[in-house]
PDB file of C-alpha atoms and ligand atoms in Angstrom:
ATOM      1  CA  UNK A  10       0.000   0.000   0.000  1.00  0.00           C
ATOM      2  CA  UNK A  11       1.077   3.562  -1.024  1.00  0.00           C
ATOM      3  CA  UNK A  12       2.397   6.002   1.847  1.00  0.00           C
ATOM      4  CA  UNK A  13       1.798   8.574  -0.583  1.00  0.00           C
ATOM      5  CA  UNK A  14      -1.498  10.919   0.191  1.00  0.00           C
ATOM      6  CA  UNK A  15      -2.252  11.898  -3.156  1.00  0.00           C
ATOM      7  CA  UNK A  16      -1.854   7.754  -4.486  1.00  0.00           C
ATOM      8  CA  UNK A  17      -4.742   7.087  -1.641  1.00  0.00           C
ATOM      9  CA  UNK A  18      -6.501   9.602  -2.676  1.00  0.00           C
ATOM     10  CA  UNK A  19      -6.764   7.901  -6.354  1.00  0.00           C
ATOM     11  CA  UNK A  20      -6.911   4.321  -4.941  1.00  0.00           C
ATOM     12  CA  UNK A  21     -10.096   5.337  -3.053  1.00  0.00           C
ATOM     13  CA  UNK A  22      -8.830   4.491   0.099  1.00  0.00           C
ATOM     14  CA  UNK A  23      -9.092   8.389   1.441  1.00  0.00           C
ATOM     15  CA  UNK A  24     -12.046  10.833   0.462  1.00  0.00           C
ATOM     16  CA  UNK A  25     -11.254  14.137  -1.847  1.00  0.00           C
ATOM     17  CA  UNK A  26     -13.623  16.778  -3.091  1.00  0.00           C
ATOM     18  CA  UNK A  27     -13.590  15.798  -6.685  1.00  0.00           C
ATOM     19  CA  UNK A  28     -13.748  17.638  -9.371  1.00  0.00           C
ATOM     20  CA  UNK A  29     -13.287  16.313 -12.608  1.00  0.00           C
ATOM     21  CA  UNK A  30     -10.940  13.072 -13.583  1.00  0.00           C
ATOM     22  CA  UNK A  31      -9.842  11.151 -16.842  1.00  0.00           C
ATOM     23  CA  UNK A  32      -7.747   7.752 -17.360  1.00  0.00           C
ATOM     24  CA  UNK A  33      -4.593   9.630 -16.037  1.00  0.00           C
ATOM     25  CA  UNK A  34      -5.170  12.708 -14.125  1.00  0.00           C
ATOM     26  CA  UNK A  35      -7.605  13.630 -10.755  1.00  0.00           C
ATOM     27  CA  UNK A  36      -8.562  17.219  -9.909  1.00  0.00           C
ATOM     28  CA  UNK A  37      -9.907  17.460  -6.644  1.00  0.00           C
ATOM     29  CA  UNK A  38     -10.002  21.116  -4.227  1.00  0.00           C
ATOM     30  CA  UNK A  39      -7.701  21.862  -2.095  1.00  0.00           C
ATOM     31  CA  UNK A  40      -8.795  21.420   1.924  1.00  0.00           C
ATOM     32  CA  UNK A  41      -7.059  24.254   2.927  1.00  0.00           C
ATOM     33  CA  UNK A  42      -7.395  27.156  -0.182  1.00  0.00           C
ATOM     34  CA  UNK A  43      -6.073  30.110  -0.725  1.00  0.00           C
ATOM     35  CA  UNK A  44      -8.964  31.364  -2.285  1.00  0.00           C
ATOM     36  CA  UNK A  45     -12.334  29.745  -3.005  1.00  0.00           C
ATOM     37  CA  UNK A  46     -12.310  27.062  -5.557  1.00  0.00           C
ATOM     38  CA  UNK A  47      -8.502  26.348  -5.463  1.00  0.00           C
ATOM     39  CA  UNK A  48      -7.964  22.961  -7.062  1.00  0.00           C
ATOM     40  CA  UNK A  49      -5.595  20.453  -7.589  1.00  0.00           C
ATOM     41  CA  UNK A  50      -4.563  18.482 -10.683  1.00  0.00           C
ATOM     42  CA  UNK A  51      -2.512  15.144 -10.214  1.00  0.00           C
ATOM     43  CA  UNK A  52      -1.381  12.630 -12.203  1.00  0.00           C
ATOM     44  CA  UNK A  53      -2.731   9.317 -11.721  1.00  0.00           C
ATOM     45  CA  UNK A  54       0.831   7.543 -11.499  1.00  0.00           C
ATOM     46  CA  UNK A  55       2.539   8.674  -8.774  1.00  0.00           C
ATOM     47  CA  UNK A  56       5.595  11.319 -10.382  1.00  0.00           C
ATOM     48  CA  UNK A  57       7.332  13.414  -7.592  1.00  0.00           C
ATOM     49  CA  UNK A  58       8.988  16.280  -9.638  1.00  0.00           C
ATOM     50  CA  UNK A  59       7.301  18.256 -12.524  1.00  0.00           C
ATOM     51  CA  UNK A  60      10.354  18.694 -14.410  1.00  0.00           C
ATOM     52  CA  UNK A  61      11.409  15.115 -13.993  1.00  0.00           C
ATOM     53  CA  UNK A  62       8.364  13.621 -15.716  1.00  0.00           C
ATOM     54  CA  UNK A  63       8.590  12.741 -19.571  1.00  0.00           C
ATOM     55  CA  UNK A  64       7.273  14.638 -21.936  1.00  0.00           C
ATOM     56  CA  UNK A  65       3.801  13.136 -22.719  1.00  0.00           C
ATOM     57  CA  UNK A  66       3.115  13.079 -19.075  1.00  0.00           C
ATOM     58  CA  UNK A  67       4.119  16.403 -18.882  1.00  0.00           C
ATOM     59  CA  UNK A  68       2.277  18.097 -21.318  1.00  0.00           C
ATOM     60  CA  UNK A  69      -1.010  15.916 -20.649  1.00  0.00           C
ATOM     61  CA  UNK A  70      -0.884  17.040 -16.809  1.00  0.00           C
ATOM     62  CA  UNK A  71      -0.764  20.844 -18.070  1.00  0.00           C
ATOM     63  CA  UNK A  72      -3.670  19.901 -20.695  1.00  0.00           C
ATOM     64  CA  UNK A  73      -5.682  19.027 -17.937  1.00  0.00           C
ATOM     65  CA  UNK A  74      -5.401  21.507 -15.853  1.00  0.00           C
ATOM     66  CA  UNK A  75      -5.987  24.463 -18.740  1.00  0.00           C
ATOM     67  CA  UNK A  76      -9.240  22.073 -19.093  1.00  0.00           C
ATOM     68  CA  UNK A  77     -10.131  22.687 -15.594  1.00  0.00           C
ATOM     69  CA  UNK A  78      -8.756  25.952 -15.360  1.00  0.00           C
ATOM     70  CA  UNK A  79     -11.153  26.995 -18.071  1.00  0.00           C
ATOM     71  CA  UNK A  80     -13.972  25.467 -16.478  1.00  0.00           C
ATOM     72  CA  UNK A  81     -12.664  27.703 -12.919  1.00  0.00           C
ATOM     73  CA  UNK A  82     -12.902  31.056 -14.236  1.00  0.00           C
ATOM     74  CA  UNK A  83     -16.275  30.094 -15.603  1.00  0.00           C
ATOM     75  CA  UNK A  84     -17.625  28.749 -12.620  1.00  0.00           C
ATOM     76  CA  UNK A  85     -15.656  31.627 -10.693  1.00  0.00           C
ATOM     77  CA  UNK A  86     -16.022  34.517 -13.016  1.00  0.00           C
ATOM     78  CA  UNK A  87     -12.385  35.649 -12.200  1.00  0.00           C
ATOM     79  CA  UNK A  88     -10.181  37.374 -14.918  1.00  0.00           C
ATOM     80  CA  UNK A  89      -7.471  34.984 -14.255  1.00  0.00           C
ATOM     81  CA  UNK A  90      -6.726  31.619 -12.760  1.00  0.00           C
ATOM     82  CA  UNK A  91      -3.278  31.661 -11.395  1.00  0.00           C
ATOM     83  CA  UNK A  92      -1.310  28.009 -11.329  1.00  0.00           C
ATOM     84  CA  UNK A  93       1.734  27.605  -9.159  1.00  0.00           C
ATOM     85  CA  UNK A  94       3.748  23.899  -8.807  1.00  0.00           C
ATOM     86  CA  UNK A  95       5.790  24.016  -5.412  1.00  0.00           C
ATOM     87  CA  UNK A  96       5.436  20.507  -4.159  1.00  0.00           C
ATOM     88  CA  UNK A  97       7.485  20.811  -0.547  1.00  0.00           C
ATOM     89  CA  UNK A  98       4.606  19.443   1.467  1.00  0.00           C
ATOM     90  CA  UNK A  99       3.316  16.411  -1.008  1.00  0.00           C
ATOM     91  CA  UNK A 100       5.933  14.782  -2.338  1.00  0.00           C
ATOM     92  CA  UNK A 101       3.549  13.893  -5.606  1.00  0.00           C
ATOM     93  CA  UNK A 102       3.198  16.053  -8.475  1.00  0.00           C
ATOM     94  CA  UNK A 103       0.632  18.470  -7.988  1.00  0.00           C
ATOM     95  CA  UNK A 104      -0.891  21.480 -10.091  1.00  0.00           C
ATOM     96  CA  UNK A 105      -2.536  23.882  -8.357  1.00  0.00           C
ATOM     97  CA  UNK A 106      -5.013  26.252  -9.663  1.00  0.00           C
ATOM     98  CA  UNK A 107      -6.420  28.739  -8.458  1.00  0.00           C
ATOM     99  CA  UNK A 108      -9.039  31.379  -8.960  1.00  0.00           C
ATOM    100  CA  UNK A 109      -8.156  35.083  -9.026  1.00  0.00           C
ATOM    101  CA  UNK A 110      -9.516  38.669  -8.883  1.00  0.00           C
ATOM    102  CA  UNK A 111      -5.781  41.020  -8.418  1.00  0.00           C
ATOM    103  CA  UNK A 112      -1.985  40.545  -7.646  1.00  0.00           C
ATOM    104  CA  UNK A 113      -0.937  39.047  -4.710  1.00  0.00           C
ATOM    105  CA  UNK A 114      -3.256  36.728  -4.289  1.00  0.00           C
ATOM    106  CA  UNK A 115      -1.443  33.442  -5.434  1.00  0.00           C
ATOM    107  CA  UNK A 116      -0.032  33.070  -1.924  1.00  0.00           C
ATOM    108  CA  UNK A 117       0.201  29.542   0.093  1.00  0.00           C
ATOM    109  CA  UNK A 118       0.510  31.664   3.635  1.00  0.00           C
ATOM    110  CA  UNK A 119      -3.290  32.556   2.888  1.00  0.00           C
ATOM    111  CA  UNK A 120      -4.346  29.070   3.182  1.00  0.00           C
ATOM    112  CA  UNK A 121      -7.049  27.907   5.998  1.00  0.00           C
ATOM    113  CA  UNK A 122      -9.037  24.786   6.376  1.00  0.00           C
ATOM    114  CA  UNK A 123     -11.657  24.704   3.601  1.00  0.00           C
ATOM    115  CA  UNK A 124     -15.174  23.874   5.200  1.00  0.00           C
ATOM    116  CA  UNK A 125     -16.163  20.348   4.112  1.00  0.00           C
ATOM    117  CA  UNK A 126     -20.049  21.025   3.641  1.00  0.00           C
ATOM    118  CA  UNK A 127     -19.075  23.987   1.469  1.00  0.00           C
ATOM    119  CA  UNK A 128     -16.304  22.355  -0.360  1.00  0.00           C
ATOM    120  CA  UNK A 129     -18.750  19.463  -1.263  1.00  0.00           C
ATOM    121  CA  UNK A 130     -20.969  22.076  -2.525  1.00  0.00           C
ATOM    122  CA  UNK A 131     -18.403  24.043  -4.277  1.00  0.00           C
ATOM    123  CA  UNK A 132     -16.829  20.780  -6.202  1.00  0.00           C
ATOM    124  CA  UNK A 133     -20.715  19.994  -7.755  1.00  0.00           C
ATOM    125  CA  UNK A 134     -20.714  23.118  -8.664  1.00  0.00           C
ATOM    126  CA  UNK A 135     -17.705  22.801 -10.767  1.00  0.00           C
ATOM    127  CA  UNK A 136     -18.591  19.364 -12.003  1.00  0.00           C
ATOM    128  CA  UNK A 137     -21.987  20.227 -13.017  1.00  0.00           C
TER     129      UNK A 137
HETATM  130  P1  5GP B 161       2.599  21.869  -1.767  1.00  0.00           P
HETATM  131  O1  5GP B 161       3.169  20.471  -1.671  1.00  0.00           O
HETATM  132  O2  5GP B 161       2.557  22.386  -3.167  1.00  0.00           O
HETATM  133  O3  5GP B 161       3.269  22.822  -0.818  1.00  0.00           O
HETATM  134  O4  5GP B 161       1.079  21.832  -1.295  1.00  0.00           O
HETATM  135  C1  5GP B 161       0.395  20.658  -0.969  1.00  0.00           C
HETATM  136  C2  5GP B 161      -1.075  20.990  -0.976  1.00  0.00           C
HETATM  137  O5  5GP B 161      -1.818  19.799  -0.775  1.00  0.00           O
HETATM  138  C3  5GP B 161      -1.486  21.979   0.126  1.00  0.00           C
HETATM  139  O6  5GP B 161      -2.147  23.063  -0.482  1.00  0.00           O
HETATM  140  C4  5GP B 161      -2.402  21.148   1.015  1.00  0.00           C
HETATM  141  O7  5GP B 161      -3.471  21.908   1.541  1.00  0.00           O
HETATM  142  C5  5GP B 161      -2.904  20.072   0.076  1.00  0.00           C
HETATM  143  N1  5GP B 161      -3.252  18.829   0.735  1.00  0.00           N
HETATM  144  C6  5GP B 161      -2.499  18.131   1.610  1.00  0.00           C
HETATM  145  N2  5GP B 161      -3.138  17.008   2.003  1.00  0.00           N
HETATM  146  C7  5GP B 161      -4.321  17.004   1.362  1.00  0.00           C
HETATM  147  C8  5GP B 161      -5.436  16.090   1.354  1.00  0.00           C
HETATM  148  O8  5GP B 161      -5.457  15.065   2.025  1.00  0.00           O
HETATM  149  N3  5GP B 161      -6.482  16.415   0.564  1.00  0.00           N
HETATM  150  C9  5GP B 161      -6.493  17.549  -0.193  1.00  0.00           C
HETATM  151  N4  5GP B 161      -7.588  17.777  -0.927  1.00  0.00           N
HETATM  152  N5  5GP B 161      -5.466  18.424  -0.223  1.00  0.00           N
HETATM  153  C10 5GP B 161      -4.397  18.156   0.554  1.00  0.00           C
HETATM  154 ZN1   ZN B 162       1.676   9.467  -5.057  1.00  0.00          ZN
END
């Protein structure tokens, strides 16, 4: 069994906030966001560095998440979703996307724990 969080999330075996997936990538929101609707795209197969992954992997991770980030600034009506890759906390390659309305705002110290009831409500919106 995986000790990696984001590889349990995919195998089922802990819960995310899902918002869309395909045959190789999840996006699920982030349960402590920066702003509302801040989501995360993963690759099914655990990869731990962006820049390490091969090119097909690569470029289908960032295909997904301009997918989803379309669908954000929709849902959102932002001007701009922002997407940063840091990766320090989970060691599996993550995407993260998130809406925005001005500069500044694409900043991990402005994290707090998401509410569950409203980030169940907040992934069917996206989904639906
Ligand atoms: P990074 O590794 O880029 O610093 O950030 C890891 C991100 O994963 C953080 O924004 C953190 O809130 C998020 N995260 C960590 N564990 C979980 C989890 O179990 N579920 C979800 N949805 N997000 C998580
Ligand atoms: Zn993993």
């Amino acid at each position: 069994m995986s000790e990696c969080i984001f590889c349990k999330i995919i195998a089922g075996e802990i819960p995310c906030h899902k918002v869309w997936e395909d045959d190789d990538h999840l996006a699920f929101l982030d349960i402590n966001p920066i702003r509302e609707g801040h989501t995360l795209v993963i690759p099914k197969v655990h990869a731990s560095y962006l820049f390490d992954m091969n090119d097909e992997s690569y470029q289908s991770l960032l295909g997904a998440a301009k997918q989803i980030a379309i669908r954000l600034k929709e849902v959102f009506q932002v001007p701009r979703i922002g997407m940063a890759v840091e990766g320090f906390a989970v060691d599996h390659v993550h995407v993260h996307l998130v809406p925005l309305t001005g500069v500044g705002q694409l900043d991990p110290k402005q994290a707090k724990p998401g509410d569950h009831t409203q980030l169940t409500e907040l992934a069917q919106r996206i989904r639906t």
